[in-house]
Coordinates of C-alpha atoms and ligand atoms in Angstrom, one line a residue:
M1 CA 179.8 -52.3 141.7
K2 CA 179.5 -54.3 138.4
D3 CA 177.3 -57.2 138.0
P4 CA 178.9 -60.6 137.1
E5 CA 178.0 -60.5 133.4
A6 CA 179.4 -57.0 133.0
T7 CA 182.5 -57.9 134.9
L8 CA 183.2 -61.0 132.8
G9 CA 182.4 -59.0 129.7
E10 CA 185.1 -56.6 130.5
L11 CA 187.6 -59.3 131.4
V12 CA 187.0 -61.2 128.1
R13 CA 187.3 -58.0 126.1
D14 CA 190.6 -57.1 127.8
A15 CA 191.9 -60.6 127.1
L16 CA 190.8 -60.4 123.5
T17 CA 192.6 -57.0 123.1
S18 CA 195.8 -58.4 124.7
E19 CA 195.7 -61.5 122.5
L20 CA 194.5 -60.1 119.2
G21 CA 195.1 -56.3 119.3
S22 CA 193.2 -53.1 120.1
E23 CA 190.9 -53.5 117.2
Y24 CA 189.0 -56.1 119.3
A25 CA 188.4 -53.7 122.2
Q26 CA 184.7 -53.4 121.1
A27 CA 184.1 -57.0 120.3
D28 CA 181.0 -58.6 121.8
P29 CA 182.2 -60.9 124.7
L30 CA 179.0 -63.0 124.3
I31 CA 178.6 -63.8 127.9
R32 CA 175.7 -66.3 128.5
P33 CA 174.6 -68.3 131.5
S34 CA 176.1 -71.8 131.3
D35 CA 174.9 -75.3 132.4
F36 CA 178.5 -76.3 133.2
A37 CA 179.8 -73.2 135.0
D38 CA 178.5 -69.9 136.1
Y39 CA 178.8 -68.3 132.7
Q40 CA 180.2 -69.0 129.3
S41 CA 181.7 -66.8 126.7
N42 CA 181.1 -67.6 123.1
A43 CA 183.3 -64.8 121.8
A44 CA 185.9 -67.0 120.2
M45 CA 183.2 -68.6 118.0
G46 CA 182.0 -65.3 117.0
L47 CA 185.4 -63.9 116.1
S48 CA 187.0 -66.9 114.4
K49 CA 186.2 -65.8 110.8
R50 CA 187.4 -62.3 111.4
V51 CA 190.6 -63.3 113.1
G52 CA 191.2 -66.2 110.7
R53 CA 192.0 -68.7 113.4
P54 CA 189.9 -71.7 114.6
P55 CA 187.8 -70.8 117.7
R56 CA 189.8 -73.0 120.0
D57 CA 193.0 -71.3 119.1
I58 CA 191.5 -68.0 120.3
A59 CA 189.6 -69.4 123.3
G60 CA 192.7 -71.2 124.8
P61 CA 194.9 -68.1 125.4
V62 CA 191.8 -66.0 126.4
A63 CA 190.8 -68.6 129.0
D64 CA 194.4 -68.6 130.3
R65 CA 194.3 -64.9 130.8
L66 CA 190.8 -65.0 132.4
S67 CA 192.0 -67.6 134.9
E68 CA 194.5 -65.1 136.3
A69 CA 191.7 -62.5 137.1
A70 CA 190.8 -62.3 140.8
A71 CA 187.1 -62.6 140.0
V72 CA 187.6 -65.9 138.2
A73 CA 188.1 -69.3 139.8
S74 CA 188.5 -71.1 136.6
A75 CA 188.1 -70.6 132.8
E76 CA 188.1 -73.7 130.6
V77 CA 187.7 -74.2 126.9
S78 CA 185.1 -76.7 126.0
G79 CA 183.6 -78.1 122.8
P80 CA 184.4 -76.2 119.6
G81 CA 185.6 -73.1 121.5
F82 CA 183.2 -72.1 124.3
I83 CA 184.9 -70.7 127.4
N84 CA 183.2 -72.0 130.6
I85 CA 183.8 -69.5 133.5
T86 CA 183.4 -70.1 137.2
L87 CA 183.6 -67.0 139.4
S88 CA 185.6 -67.1 142.6
D89 CA 183.7 -67.5 145.8
D90 CA 185.7 -64.6 147.3
W91 CA 184.8 -62.3 144.5
I92 CA 181.1 -63.2 144.9
A93 CA 181.2 -62.8 148.6
G94 CA 183.0 -59.5 148.3
Q95 CA 180.5 -58.2 145.8
A96 CA 177.5 -59.3 147.9
S97 CA 179.0 -57.5 150.9
T98 CA 179.3 -54.3 148.8
Q99 CA 175.8 -54.7 147.5
L100 CA 174.6 -55.0 151.1
E101 CA 176.1 -51.6 151.9
D102 CA 174.9 -50.0 148.7
P103 CA 171.7 -48.0 149.2
R104 CA 170.8 -48.8 145.5
F105 CA 171.4 -52.6 146.0
G106 CA 173.7 -52.7 143.0
V107 CA 171.5 -50.9 140.5
P108 CA 173.6 -48.5 138.5
L109 CA 172.6 -45.0 137.5
P110 CA 172.9 -44.6 133.7
R111 CA 173.1 -41.4 131.8
T112 CA 169.8 -39.6 132.2
Q113 CA 167.3 -39.4 129.4
R114 CA 164.0 -37.6 129.1
I115 CA 161.5 -40.4 128.4
V116 CA 157.8 -40.0 127.6
V117 CA 155.7 -43.0 128.5
D118 CA 152.3 -43.1 126.9
Y119 CA 150.2 -45.6 128.8
S120 CA 146.8 -46.5 130.3
A121 CA 144.9 -44.2 128.0
P122 CA 141.3 -45.3 128.5
N123 CA 138.5 -43.6 126.6
V124 CA 136.1 -41.2 128.3
A125 CA 132.6 -42.5 128.6
R126 CA 133.8 -46.0 127.7
E127 CA 134.5 -48.6 130.4
M128 CA 138.2 -49.3 130.9
H129 CA 138.6 -52.9 129.9
V130 CA 141.1 -55.6 130.8
G131 CA 143.3 -54.4 128.0
H132 CA 143.5 -51.0 129.6
L133 CA 144.3 -52.8 132.9
R134 CA 147.3 -54.3 131.2
T135 CA 148.6 -51.1 129.5
T136 CA 148.2 -49.4 132.9
V137 CA 150.0 -52.0 134.9
V138 CA 152.8 -52.5 132.4
G139 CA 153.3 -48.8 131.7
D140 CA 153.4 -48.0 135.4
A141 CA 156.1 -50.6 136.0
V142 CA 158.1 -49.3 133.2
V143 CA 157.8 -45.8 134.5
R144 CA 158.8 -46.8 138.0
V145 CA 161.9 -48.6 136.7
L146 CA 162.9 -45.7 134.5
E147 CA 162.6 -43.3 137.4
Y148 CA 164.5 -45.6 139.7
L149 CA 167.3 -45.4 137.1
G150 CA 167.2 -41.6 137.4
H151 CA 165.5 -40.9 134.1
D152 CA 163.4 -37.8 133.7
V153 CA 160.0 -39.5 132.9
V154 CA 157.0 -37.8 131.5
R155 CA 153.8 -39.9 132.0
A156 CA 151.3 -39.3 129.3
N157 CA 147.8 -40.6 129.7
H158 CA 146.5 -40.1 126.2
I159 CA 142.9 -40.6 127.0
G160 CA 140.3 -40.6 124.3
D161 CA 138.1 -37.5 125.1
W162 CA 137.2 -36.3 121.6
G163 CA 135.3 -37.5 118.7
T164 CA 131.8 -37.6 117.1
Q165 CA 130.4 -40.0 119.8
F166 CA 130.5 -37.0 122.2
G167 CA 127.5 -35.5 120.5
M168 CA 125.2 -38.4 121.6
L169 CA 126.9 -38.6 125.0
L170 CA 126.3 -34.9 125.8
E171 CA 122.7 -35.1 124.6
H172 CA 122.1 -38.1 126.8
L173 CA 123.7 -36.3 129.7
L174 CA 121.2 -33.4 129.2
D175 CA 118.3 -35.9 129.0
V176 CA 119.0 -37.7 132.2
G177 CA 120.0 -34.5 134.0
E178 CA 123.5 -33.5 135.0
D179 CA 123.3 -34.6 138.6
S180 CA 122.2 -38.1 137.9
A181 CA 124.7 -38.4 135.0
N182 CA 127.5 -37.2 137.3
E183 CA 126.6 -39.8 139.9
Q184 CA 126.3 -42.6 137.4
L185 CA 129.6 -41.9 135.7
A186 CA 131.7 -41.4 138.8
A187 CA 130.3 -44.7 140.1
G188 CA 131.7 -46.4 137.1
E189 CA 128.4 -47.1 135.4
I190 CA 130.1 -46.1 132.2
N191 CA 129.0 -48.8 129.9
A192 CA 125.4 -48.4 130.9
F193 CA 125.6 -44.7 130.2
Y194 CA 127.2 -45.2 126.8
Q195 CA 124.8 -48.0 125.8
A196 CA 121.8 -45.9 126.7
A197 CA 123.1 -43.1 124.6
N198 CA 123.9 -45.4 121.7
A199 CA 120.5 -47.1 121.8
K200 CA 118.7 -43.8 121.7
F201 CA 121.0 -42.6 118.9
K202 CA 120.0 -45.6 116.8
A203 CA 116.3 -45.6 117.6
D204 CA 115.4 -42.0 117.7
P205 CA 116.1 -39.8 114.6
S206 CA 115.5 -36.6 116.5
F207 CA 118.0 -37.6 119.2
A208 CA 120.5 -38.5 116.4
E209 CA 120.0 -35.1 114.8
R210 CA 120.5 -33.3 118.2
S211 CA 123.6 -35.3 118.6
R212 CA 125.0 -34.3 115.3
L213 CA 124.3 -30.6 116.0
R214 CA 126.0 -31.1 119.4
V215 CA 129.2 -32.3 117.8
V216 CA 129.2 -29.3 115.6
A217 CA 128.8 -27.0 118.7
L218 CA 131.5 -28.9 120.5
Q219 CA 134.0 -28.5 117.6
A220 CA 133.0 -24.9 117.3
G221 CA 133.9 -24.3 120.9
D222 CA 130.4 -23.4 122.1
R223 CA 130.8 -22.5 125.8
E224 CA 127.8 -24.3 127.3
T225 CA 128.7 -27.5 125.2
L226 CA 132.3 -27.3 126.4
R227 CA 131.1 -27.0 130.0
L228 CA 129.0 -30.1 129.7
W229 CA 131.8 -31.9 127.9
T230 CA 134.1 -31.0 130.8
T231 CA 131.8 -32.4 133.4
L232 CA 131.4 -35.6 131.4
I233 CA 135.2 -35.9 131.4
S234 CA 135.8 -35.1 135.0
D235 CA 133.2 -37.6 136.0
T236 CA 134.8 -40.4 134.1
E237 CA 138.2 -39.2 135.4
K238 CA 136.9 -39.6 138.9
Y239 CA 136.2 -43.2 138.1
Y240 CA 139.6 -43.8 136.5
N241 CA 141.3 -42.2 139.5
S242 CA 139.5 -44.5 141.9
I243 CA 140.8 -47.4 139.9
Y244 CA 144.3 -46.0 139.8
A245 CA 144.3 -45.4 143.5
R246 CA 143.1 -48.9 144.3
L247 CA 145.7 -50.4 142.0
G248 CA 148.4 -48.2 143.4
V249 CA 149.1 -46.8 139.9
T250 CA 151.2 -43.6 139.9
L251 CA 149.1 -41.7 137.3
T252 CA 147.6 -38.4 138.5
D253 CA 145.5 -35.7 136.9
A254 CA 148.8 -33.9 136.1
D255 CA 149.6 -36.7 133.7
L256 CA 146.5 -36.3 131.6
A257 CA 147.5 -35.6 128.0
P258 CA 144.1 -36.3 126.4
E259 CA 143.4 -36.2 122.7
S260 CA 141.7 -32.8 123.0
F261 CA 144.9 -31.3 124.3
Y262 CA 146.3 -31.6 120.8
N263 CA 143.3 -30.1 119.0
P264 CA 144.8 -26.6 118.7
M265 CA 147.9 -28.1 117.0
L266 CA 146.2 -30.3 114.4
A267 CA 145.9 -27.7 111.6
G268 CA 149.5 -26.7 112.1
V269 CA 150.7 -30.3 112.0
C270 CA 148.8 -30.9 108.8
D271 CA 150.2 -27.7 107.2
E272 CA 153.8 -28.6 108.2
L273 CA 153.5 -32.1 106.9
E274 CA 152.0 -30.8 103.6
A275 CA 154.7 -28.1 103.3
K276 CA 157.4 -30.7 103.9
G277 CA 155.9 -32.8 101.1
V278 CA 155.3 -35.7 103.6
A279 CA 151.5 -35.4 103.1
V280 CA 149.5 -34.9 99.9
I281 CA 145.9 -34.4 99.0
S282 CA 144.3 -37.6 97.8
D283 CA 140.6 -37.9 97.0
G284 CA 140.1 -34.6 98.8
A285 CA 141.7 -35.9 102.0
L286 CA 145.2 -35.0 103.3
C287 CA 147.2 -38.2 103.6
A288 CA 150.7 -39.4 104.2
F289 CA 151.9 -42.5 102.3
P290 CA 154.9 -43.7 104.3
P291 CA 157.1 -45.9 102.2
G292 CA 156.8 -49.7 102.8
F293 CA 153.1 -49.8 103.7
A294 CA 150.6 -51.3 101.3
G295 CA 147.1 -52.5 101.5
R296 CA 145.9 -55.9 100.5
D297 CA 145.6 -54.8 96.9
G298 CA 149.2 -53.6 96.9
A299 CA 148.2 -49.9 96.7
P300 CA 150.1 -47.6 99.1
L301 CA 148.4 -47.3 102.5
P302 CA 147.4 -43.8 103.6
L303 CA 147.7 -42.4 107.1
I304 CA 144.7 -40.1 106.9
L305 CA 145.5 -36.7 108.5
R306 CA 142.5 -34.7 107.4
K307 CA 139.3 -36.2 106.0
S308 CA 137.7 -34.7 102.9
D309 CA 135.1 -33.1 105.2
G310 CA 137.9 -31.3 107.0
G311 CA 137.7 -33.5 110.1
Y312 CA 140.7 -34.8 112.0
G313 CA 141.1 -38.3 113.5
Y314 CA 143.1 -40.5 115.8
A315 CA 146.2 -40.5 113.5
T316 CA 146.2 -36.7 113.3
T317 CA 146.2 -36.5 117.0
D318 CA 149.1 -39.0 117.3
M319 CA 151.1 -37.0 114.8
A320 CA 150.5 -33.8 116.8
A321 CA 151.5 -35.7 120.0
I322 CA 154.7 -37.0 118.6
R323 CA 155.7 -33.6 117.3
Y324 CA 154.9 -32.1 120.7
R325 CA 156.8 -34.8 122.6
T326 CA 159.9 -34.4 120.4
R327 CA 159.9 -30.7 119.7
D328 CA 158.4 -29.2 122.9
L329 CA 159.0 -31.8 125.5
R330 CA 162.4 -32.6 124.0
A331 CA 162.1 -36.3 124.7
N332 CA 165.0 -38.6 123.8
R333 CA 162.7 -41.6 123.8
I334 CA 159.0 -42.2 123.6
I335 CA 157.5 -45.5 124.7
Y336 CA 153.9 -46.3 123.7
V337 CA 152.4 -49.0 125.9
V338 CA 149.4 -49.8 123.7
G339 CA 147.6 -53.0 122.5
A340 CA 149.3 -55.0 119.8
E341 CA 146.3 -54.4 117.5
Q342 CA 147.5 -50.9 117.0
A343 CA 150.9 -52.0 115.7
Q344 CA 150.5 -50.8 112.2
H345 CA 149.1 -47.5 113.3
F346 CA 152.2 -46.8 115.3
E347 CA 154.6 -48.1 112.6
M348 CA 153.0 -45.6 110.2
V349 CA 153.0 -42.7 112.7
F350 CA 156.7 -43.3 113.4
A351 CA 157.5 -43.6 109.7
V352 CA 155.8 -40.3 108.9
A353 CA 157.5 -38.7 112.0
R354 CA 160.8 -39.8 110.6
Q355 CA 160.0 -38.4 107.2
A356 CA 159.1 -35.1 108.9
G357 CA 162.4 -35.1 110.7
W358 CA 160.7 -35.2 114.2
L359 CA 162.2 -38.6 114.9
T360 CA 165.9 -38.7 114.4
G361 CA 168.9 -40.7 115.4
E362 CA 168.8 -39.0 118.8
V363 CA 165.1 -39.5 119.4
S364 CA 163.5 -42.9 119.3
A365 CA 159.9 -44.0 119.5
E366 CA 158.8 -47.5 120.2
H367 CA 155.6 -49.4 120.5
A368 CA 155.6 -51.5 123.6
T369 CA 153.0 -53.9 122.3
I370 CA 150.5 -55.4 124.7
G371 CA 148.9 -58.8 124.0
L372 CA 145.4 -59.8 124.6
V373 CA 144.0 -60.9 128.0
T374 CA 141.6 -63.7 127.5
G375 CA 139.2 -65.9 129.5
A376 CA 139.6 -69.7 129.8
D377 CA 137.9 -69.9 126.3
R378 CA 140.9 -68.0 124.8
K379 CA 138.4 -65.3 123.7
R380 CA 138.5 -61.7 124.9
F381 CA 137.9 -61.7 128.6
R382 CA 134.3 -61.5 129.7
S383 CA 132.6 -61.5 133.0
R384 CA 130.6 -64.5 134.3
S385 CA 127.4 -63.1 132.9
G386 CA 129.1 -62.8 129.4
S387 CA 129.1 -59.0 129.2
S388 CA 132.3 -57.1 129.1
V389 CA 133.8 -56.8 132.6
K390 CA 133.9 -53.7 134.7
L391 CA 137.4 -53.2 135.7
A392 CA 136.4 -52.2 139.2
D393 CA 134.5 -55.5 139.6
L394 CA 137.5 -57.5 138.4
I395 CA 139.7 -55.9 141.0
S396 CA 137.1 -56.6 143.7
E397 CA 136.8 -60.2 142.6
A398 CA 140.6 -60.6 142.9
V399 CA 140.5 -59.2 146.4
E400 CA 137.6 -61.3 147.5
R401 CA 139.2 -64.4 146.2
A402 CA 142.4 -63.5 147.9
E403 CA 140.6 -63.2 151.2
E404 CA 139.3 -66.7 150.7
V405 CA 142.8 -68.0 150.1
I406 CA 144.3 -66.4 153.3
K407 CA 141.2 -66.5 155.5
D408 CA 142.5 -69.1 157.9
R409 CA 145.6 -67.2 158.7
Y410 CA 144.1 -64.2 160.4
D411 CA 141.5 -63.8 163.1
D412 CA 141.3 -60.0 163.0
P413 CA 138.9 -59.2 160.2
E414 CA 140.3 -55.8 159.6
Q415 CA 143.8 -57.1 159.2
R416 CA 142.5 -59.9 157.0
R417 CA 140.8 -57.4 154.7
Q418 CA 143.9 -55.2 154.4
I419 CA 146.2 -58.1 153.6
A420 CA 143.6 -59.5 151.1
E421 CA 143.7 -56.2 149.3
E422 CA 147.4 -56.3 148.9
V423 CA 147.5 -60.0 148.0
G424 CA 144.6 -59.8 145.5
I425 CA 145.9 -56.7 143.8
G426 CA 149.4 -57.9 143.8
A427 CA 148.3 -61.2 142.3
L428 CA 146.4 -59.5 139.5
K429 CA 149.2 -57.1 138.7
Y430 CA 151.9 -59.8 138.9
A431 CA 149.9 -62.2 136.6
D432 CA 150.1 -59.4 134.1
L433 CA 153.7 -58.5 134.6
S434 CA 155.1 -62.0 134.7
V435 CA 154.1 -62.7 131.1
A436 CA 156.0 -61.2 128.2
R437 CA 153.9 -58.1 127.5
D438 CA 153.4 -58.8 123.8
S439 CA 152.0 -62.3 124.4
G440 CA 148.5 -62.9 125.5
Y441 CA 147.5 -64.7 128.6
V442 CA 144.5 -66.3 130.2
L443 CA 143.2 -64.5 133.2
D444 CA 142.7 -67.2 135.8
F445 CA 142.1 -66.2 139.4
D446 CA 142.9 -69.6 140.9
R447 CA 146.3 -69.7 139.2
M448 CA 147.3 -66.1 140.0
L449 CA 146.4 -66.5 143.6
A450 CA 148.3 -69.7 144.2
L451 CA 150.9 -69.5 147.0
T452 CA 153.4 -71.6 145.0
G453 CA 154.8 -71.0 141.5
N454 CA 155.5 -67.8 139.7
T455 CA 152.8 -65.7 141.3
G456 CA 152.5 -62.5 143.2
P457 CA 151.4 -64.2 146.5
Y458 CA 154.4 -66.5 146.3
L459 CA 156.8 -63.6 146.1
Q460 CA 155.0 -61.6 148.7
Y461 CA 155.1 -64.7 150.9
A462 CA 158.8 -65.2 150.4
A463 CA 159.4 -61.6 151.5
A464 CA 157.1 -61.9 154.5
R465 CA 158.8 -65.1 155.5
I466 CA 162.2 -63.4 155.6
R467 CA 160.7 -60.7 157.7
S468 CA 159.4 -63.3 160.2
I469 CA 163.0 -64.7 160.5
F470 CA 164.1 -61.3 161.6
A471 CA 161.1 -60.8 163.9
R472 CA 162.0 -64.1 165.6
A473 CA 165.6 -62.9 166.1
E474 CA 164.2 -59.5 167.3
L475 CA 166.3 -57.8 164.6
D476 CA 165.5 -55.1 162.2
P477 CA 166.5 -56.3 158.7
A478 CA 167.1 -52.7 157.6
Q479 CA 169.8 -52.5 160.3
V480 CA 171.8 -55.4 158.8
S481 CA 174.3 -53.7 156.6
S482 CA 177.5 -55.5 157.0
G483 CA 178.7 -59.0 156.4
P484 CA 181.1 -60.5 156.1
I485 CA 179.2 -62.7 153.7
L486 CA 180.6 -66.2 153.8
L487 CA 179.7 -68.8 151.1
G488 CA 180.1 -72.1 152.9
T489 CA 177.5 -74.1 150.9
A490 CA 176.4 -74.3 147.3
A491 CA 173.0 -72.8 148.2
E492 CA 174.6 -69.7 149.8
R493 CA 176.8 -69.3 146.8
A494 CA 173.9 -69.6 144.4
L495 CA 171.8 -67.1 146.3
A496 CA 174.6 -64.6 146.5
L497 CA 175.3 -64.9 142.8
Q498 CA 171.6 -64.5 142.0
L499 CA 171.4 -61.4 144.1
L500 CA 174.2 -59.8 142.2
G501 CA 172.0 -59.9 139.1
F502 CA 169.5 -57.4 140.4
G503 CA 171.1 -54.3 138.7
R504 CA 171.2 -56.1 135.3
A505 CA 167.6 -57.2 135.6
V506 CA 166.4 -53.7 136.3
T507 CA 168.5 -52.2 133.6
D508 CA 167.2 -54.7 131.1
V509 CA 163.6 -53.7 131.9
A510 CA 164.5 -50.1 131.1
L511 CA 166.2 -51.0 127.8
T512 CA 163.4 -53.2 126.5
A513 CA 160.3 -51.9 128.4
E514 CA 159.6 -55.5 129.4
P515 CA 158.8 -55.7 133.1
H516 CA 158.5 -59.5 133.0
K517 CA 162.3 -59.7 132.9
L518 CA 162.3 -58.3 136.4
S519 CA 159.5 -60.7 137.4
V520 CA 161.5 -63.7 136.1
Y521 CA 164.5 -62.4 138.1
L522 CA 162.5 -62.0 141.3
F523 CA 161.0 -65.4 141.0
E524 CA 164.4 -66.9 140.5
T525 CA 165.6 -65.0 143.5
A526 CA 162.8 -66.2 145.7
S527 CA 163.4 -69.7 144.6
A528 CA 167.1 -69.4 145.3
F529 CA 166.2 -68.2 148.8
T530 CA 163.8 -71.0 149.3
T531 CA 166.5 -73.6 148.6
F532 CA 168.9 -71.7 150.8
Y533 CA 166.4 -71.6 153.6
E534 CA 165.7 -75.3 153.3
Q535 CA 169.4 -76.2 153.4
C536 CA 170.9 -73.6 155.7
P537 CA 169.7 -73.0 159.2
V538 CA 169.9 -69.3 159.9
L539 CA 169.1 -68.5 163.5
N540 CA 170.5 -71.7 164.8
A541 CA 173.8 -71.4 162.9
P542 CA 176.9 -70.5 164.9
G543 CA 178.5 -67.0 165.2
E544 CA 179.9 -65.8 161.9
T545 CA 177.8 -68.1 159.8
R546 CA 174.6 -66.9 161.5
Q547 CA 175.7 -63.3 160.8
S548 CA 176.4 -64.1 157.2
R549 CA 173.2 -65.9 156.6
L550 CA 171.2 -63.0 158.2
A551 CA 173.1 -60.7 155.9
L552 CA 172.1 -62.8 152.9
A553 CA 168.5 -62.9 154.1
A554 CA 168.4 -59.1 154.6
L555 CA 169.8 -58.5 151.1
T556 CA 167.3 -60.9 149.6
L557 CA 164.5 -59.1 151.4
R558 CA 165.7 -55.7 150.1
V559 CA 166.0 -57.0 146.5
L560 CA 162.5 -58.6 146.7
V561 CA 160.8 -55.6 148.3
T562 CA 162.5 -53.1 146.0
G563 CA 162.0 -55.3 142.9
L564 CA 158.3 -55.8 143.7
G565 CA 158.0 -52.1 144.4
L566 CA 159.3 -51.4 140.9
L567 CA 156.6 -53.6 139.6
G568 CA 154.1 -51.6 141.6
I569 CA 153.4 -54.5 144.1
S570 CA 153.5 -54.0 147.8
V571 CA 154.5 -56.6 150.4
P572 CA 152.1 -57.0 153.3
P573 CA 153.8 -56.6 156.7
R574 CA 153.1 -60.2 157.4
M575 CA 151.4 -63.1 155.6
Ligands
LIG601 N1 142.7 -44.6 123.9 C1 143.3 -45.5 123.0 C2 142.6 -46.9 123.1 O1 141.9 -47.1 124.1 C3 144.8 -45.7 123.3 C4 145.6 -44.5 123.1 C5 147.1 -44.9 123.0 N2 148.0 -43.8 122.9 C6 148.1 -43.1 121.8 N3 149.0 -42.2 121.7 N4 147.5 -43.4 120.7 O2 142.8 -47.7 122.3

């Protein structure tokens, strides 16, 4: 089945071709939502110059042709040459019935691509911060959507597990003893561990010296040092995994593609870039100077690949990663879900990869930028005590507050705790996913937990309410799979039309890596359902109308549950 915008797009294009000739078969039909009809086409305005006729002269005959289509109830020219289009009720009802029978609820399957999604990517021995929460939650939603569309997705958790700071961390691990370090790290006392190491490093020259030697041993592949480093990493990974599990994030150990994974490739990458003339020695360091990047003084900006002391850095690893992903993983598309502050880094990495011929017309790379999460003071989010927040505590706080919000509804404490878990985590994730990912937002527990407005709990509640309608009717909504859907009132029509947009909303998220587009759609769907439910009795409606309204409710439930599922948000059995 085709969604309304795609259907109208085709009809407008056909009409343009018939009116103006086959050279207009690819013209953009410019279908937009309209305040005066269901949709409008602005195509005539766009084509007027090219055709050499005033827009209204094009719009008139196109509108006449559109009016004849079965899907269209009316098409009228308005203003300077807009075409206002109203869909026919029969067409909407028919499509909604088809959607009800469709196991994919109207979401099409595009041509499959291999897509690498680089997300989450916390740093070993550093606490995951709210910023990582966001890259994790957004990345995971993107991944779920892409997989739902049938793409072959490779999750890449590019964790920071390498660098000079590991010298001091390993020495500190030896000082406190492996067992107690293991315990501390797996419990998420990561900041404390790091800060203790750092304090000693600053205060104690002999510790600093040991740390430096330890880095050398690590880089040289000393066995005992590597063993210690591995425990350090697996301890922190235990902590990440506990967070992922609690958040319902799909990342597993199999998705770890840490910085150290690329170590064996770094020298080869540098050689290849140098041989290709993409990188040159400058002041003893190997640098690429991608065109178009200049520093404040106007001098070309280097991407440093190998420092003058022979060391490699973050950029080198990213060059190795992009070569690996394009050449070895054969990705068609790479999505980096990373903080906006790294925008220039990625622009430069992509530019150099294009120069090297790794990124081509067939392979794209994009930085899905993530904006800052702030506290009420609009500064980087901090805990109540002012220190940077432990992600695990943040999650717990969301759940505790959710329990306060729902506490009067449940007597059974076990059930209450379970639902609070789903509501609290759903609220936290939805707050993140309902804002355009590249803009910042204020983390506000009261707002995210509100039962009205564009919040996770509101959407969960909308779904739970539909379930309770079916429970009262002693029906299983999953068994409702045939209409006919009748559109007797404006509210039913609006809801049905809204439901037909699901496929487009999901497809848009995949194209743009912007999950908030699905959130907006789901919120609008829940709102359309609320209006419908206020105006249209369901269980007390007579015969066919009751059947049709139950069908609309069942379809709404599927769309909400599937859509929230694609955002990584579960719906409690009841609320
Ligand atoms: N670990 C990095 C950080 O915390 C993010 C890594 C993002 N991915 C990448 N390929 N550079 O900022």
